[in-house]
């Protein structure tokens, strides 16, 4: 499973790239607004840092979405165009996919929506795990269901587990067979952490320092 950051914050992305674990980034209008930068400028900067970068469309009608999707894709070869899982979003996605533009179908909450996305030739489907959990449903079960259905139908659309809120979501996404997990920077930091790792380092360092102290002369 490849790890993506769900952010438009340049410093966070640069840090994770430095850690050597980052394969891509997902953005959305909320994250772009939070980064306080113009959409095009920020997406282009991020594309220079990391492979796949999902950039979201903000129009609603098919024709507008097609024009907007082409414009987003023209920004950089790393851009993957996000369209929402609506009739217009999928119809526009089909036109764009037909032109060779990679499509990420976002705001997916059911296996059936994932089947529709596959039908239009989407490159990525993004089930939103945390938002399903928020309303008392089982987000990871939907990821697992999509992975199973895609496997049975020999569908090659990649399953990207999105809206992940904590480290268990990352583990569960991997166990469910997701191809990609996208997470906030805070969650990426958390998955490095274990108290026994910290205690182990402290002990090893303390023992190493002992070996650096002058030893009593032997007779
Ligand atoms: C994914 O592409 C979305 O940007 C994201 O994961 C949404 O997460 P949220 O539900 O925490 O806003």
XYZ file of C-alpha atoms and ligand atoms in Angstrom:
231
model
C 0.000 0.000 0.000
C 1.409 3.372 -1.013
C 1.259 6.274 1.429
C -0.102 9.686 0.406
C -0.499 12.867 2.418
C -3.901 14.530 2.525
C -2.742 18.131 2.692
C -1.827 21.173 0.623
C 0.753 22.351 3.156
C 4.080 22.565 1.320
C 6.229 22.244 4.456
C 4.434 19.082 5.573
C 4.879 17.518 2.131
C 8.548 18.501 1.983
C 9.141 16.928 5.405
C 7.430 13.645 4.444
C 9.332 13.518 1.134
C 12.516 13.849 3.201
C 11.451 10.816 5.251
C 11.373 8.782 2.035
C 7.905 7.319 2.506
C 5.674 9.546 0.423
C 4.305 8.520 -2.984
C 1.705 11.215 -3.542
C -0.644 13.878 -2.245
C -4.395 14.411 -2.255
C -5.823 17.900 -2.012
C -9.349 19.262 -1.865
C -10.801 22.786 -1.799
C -10.806 22.815 2.023
C -7.107 21.904 2.179
C -6.178 24.436 -0.513
C -8.065 27.169 1.390
C -6.241 26.176 4.579
C -2.866 26.464 2.815
C -3.788 30.073 1.978
C -2.426 29.887 -1.583
C -3.864 30.189 -5.048
C -4.929 26.712 -6.301
C -2.768 26.611 -9.427
C 0.369 27.931 -7.743
C 0.083 25.505 -4.859
C -0.682 22.413 -6.974
C 2.226 23.158 -9.321
C 4.623 23.581 -6.366
C 3.487 20.279 -4.872
C 3.829 18.506 -8.242
C 7.495 19.463 -8.323
C 8.000 17.650 -5.004
C 6.093 14.408 -5.340
C 4.574 11.954 -7.854
C 0.791 11.758 -7.964
C -1.105 14.887 -6.915
C -4.895 14.880 -6.902
C -6.455 18.273 -7.612
C -10.202 18.690 -7.191
C -12.674 20.237 -9.607
C -15.095 22.788 -8.164
C -17.684 23.155 -10.921
C -20.821 21.026 -11.045
C -22.116 20.575 -14.587
C -20.595 18.069 -16.982
C -19.483 20.598 -19.613
C -17.910 22.918 -17.044
C -16.226 19.985 -15.348
C -14.675 18.820 -18.613
C -13.218 22.288 -19.271
C -12.026 22.584 -15.673
C -10.562 19.065 -15.660
C -8.558 19.770 -18.812
C -7.251 22.985 -17.244
C -6.176 21.203 -14.022
C -4.485 18.424 -16.009
C -2.591 21.006 -18.097
C -0.895 22.361 -14.957
C 1.478 19.411 -14.597
C 1.876 15.800 -15.740
C 1.575 14.636 -12.107
C -1.956 16.024 -11.714
C -4.774 13.529 -11.222
C -8.159 15.229 -11.683
C -10.698 14.688 -8.910
C -14.376 14.573 -9.797
C -17.196 13.910 -7.357
C -19.249 10.727 -7.502
C -22.287 12.376 -9.149
C -23.852 11.789 -12.584
C -22.202 14.955 -13.952
C -18.891 14.233 -12.221
C -18.744 10.723 -13.648
C -19.884 11.784 -17.128
C -17.160 14.446 -17.212
C -14.676 11.953 -15.784
C -15.444 9.581 -18.648
C -14.699 12.255 -21.245
C -11.466 13.224 -19.492
C -10.374 9.601 -18.992
C -10.999 9.063 -22.715
C -8.477 11.830 -23.366
C -5.878 10.030 -21.253
C -6.316 12.205 -18.145
C -6.082 10.285 -14.895
C -9.277 10.574 -12.829
C -9.789 10.221 -9.087
C -13.467 9.760 -8.224
C -13.907 11.331 -4.809
C -16.640 11.420 -2.154
C -17.313 7.704 -2.569
C -19.310 6.040 0.205
C -20.544 2.733 -1.265
C -19.332 -0.240 -3.300
C -21.885 0.653 -5.986
C -20.397 4.146 -6.395
C -17.011 2.461 -6.792
C -18.433 0.213 -9.529
C -19.713 3.309 -11.365
C -16.277 4.917 -11.097
C -14.638 1.831 -12.584
C -17.145 1.908 -15.429
C -15.988 5.381 -16.553
C -12.335 4.305 -16.463
C -11.334 6.046 -13.230
C -7.684 5.655 -12.263
C -8.493 5.978 -8.545
C -11.581 5.561 -6.378
C -11.585 7.359 -3.006
C -13.845 5.872 -0.328
C -14.069 8.255 2.665
C -13.546 6.083 5.733
C -13.689 8.662 8.543
C -16.810 10.403 7.250
C -18.648 7.051 7.167
C -17.496 6.272 10.719
C -18.722 9.745 11.742
C -22.301 8.796 10.836
C -22.123 5.411 12.566
C -21.269 3.326 9.491
C -18.199 1.151 8.973
C -15.835 2.957 6.606
C -13.243 0.195 6.494
C -15.935 -2.356 5.575
C -16.679 -0.245 2.488
C -12.973 -0.225 1.528
C -12.875 -4.009 1.971
C -16.058 -4.392 -0.085
C -14.650 -2.306 -2.949
C -11.365 -4.245 -2.948
C -13.277 -7.559 -3.040
C -15.673 -6.440 -5.768
C -12.834 -5.056 -7.907
C -10.873 -8.296 -7.478
C -13.857 -10.434 -8.502
C -14.539 -8.239 -11.512
C -10.840 -7.882 -12.511
C -11.155 -4.080 -12.237
C -7.853 -2.212 -12.217
C -9.021 1.100 -10.710
C -6.871 1.775 -7.627
C -8.554 1.890 -4.236
C -7.421 4.905 -2.222
C -8.589 4.866 1.393
C -9.325 8.518 2.240
C -10.572 10.501 5.214
C -8.322 8.478 7.541
C -8.304 9.913 11.037
C -5.951 7.753 13.115
C -3.235 5.061 12.871
C -5.690 2.146 13.149
C -7.368 3.352 9.963
C -4.014 2.998 8.177
C -3.456 -0.560 9.399
C -7.049 -1.525 8.624
C -6.806 -0.032 5.119
C -3.735 -2.166 4.417
C -5.456 -5.288 5.770
C -8.523 -4.507 3.644
C -6.282 -4.482 0.566
C -6.306 -0.764 -0.316
C -3.707 0.251 -2.926
C -3.151 3.674 -1.382
C -3.886 5.347 1.961
C -4.020 9.122 2.208
C -3.725 10.706 5.630
C -3.162 14.028 7.371
C 0.452 14.804 8.354
C -0.428 14.238 12.037
C -1.422 10.616 11.302
C 1.744 10.009 9.280
C 3.770 11.235 12.272
C 1.747 9.016 14.612
C 2.409 5.827 12.653
C 6.146 6.217 13.288
C 5.582 6.354 17.014
C 5.773 3.605 19.601
C 6.741 4.157 23.240
C 8.914 1.007 23.220
C 10.884 2.400 20.265
C 11.599 5.582 22.269
C 12.499 3.639 25.439
C 14.698 1.281 23.393
C 16.631 4.177 21.881
C 17.108 5.775 25.309
C 18.502 2.517 26.718
C 20.786 1.820 23.760
C 22.142 5.385 23.872
C 22.719 5.197 27.624
C 24.609 1.906 27.215
C 26.593 3.286 24.290
C 27.584 6.346 26.351
C 28.892 3.995 29.051
C 31.284 2.469 26.528
C 32.626 5.967 25.801
C 33.503 6.669 29.461
C 37.135 6.095 30.515
C 37.454 2.466 31.775
C 39.394 1.686 35.020
C 42.885 0.413 34.188
C 43.189 -3.421 34.248
C 45.992 -5.156 36.077
C -9.310 12.764 0.092
O -8.990 12.901 -1.050
C -9.943 13.828 0.898
O -9.237 15.015 0.679
C -9.869 13.584 2.387
O -9.306 12.365 2.735
C -11.052 14.019 3.178
O -10.817 13.792 4.549
P -11.712 14.420 5.706
O -12.966 13.633 5.797
O -10.878 14.276 6.943
O -11.969 15.857 5.322
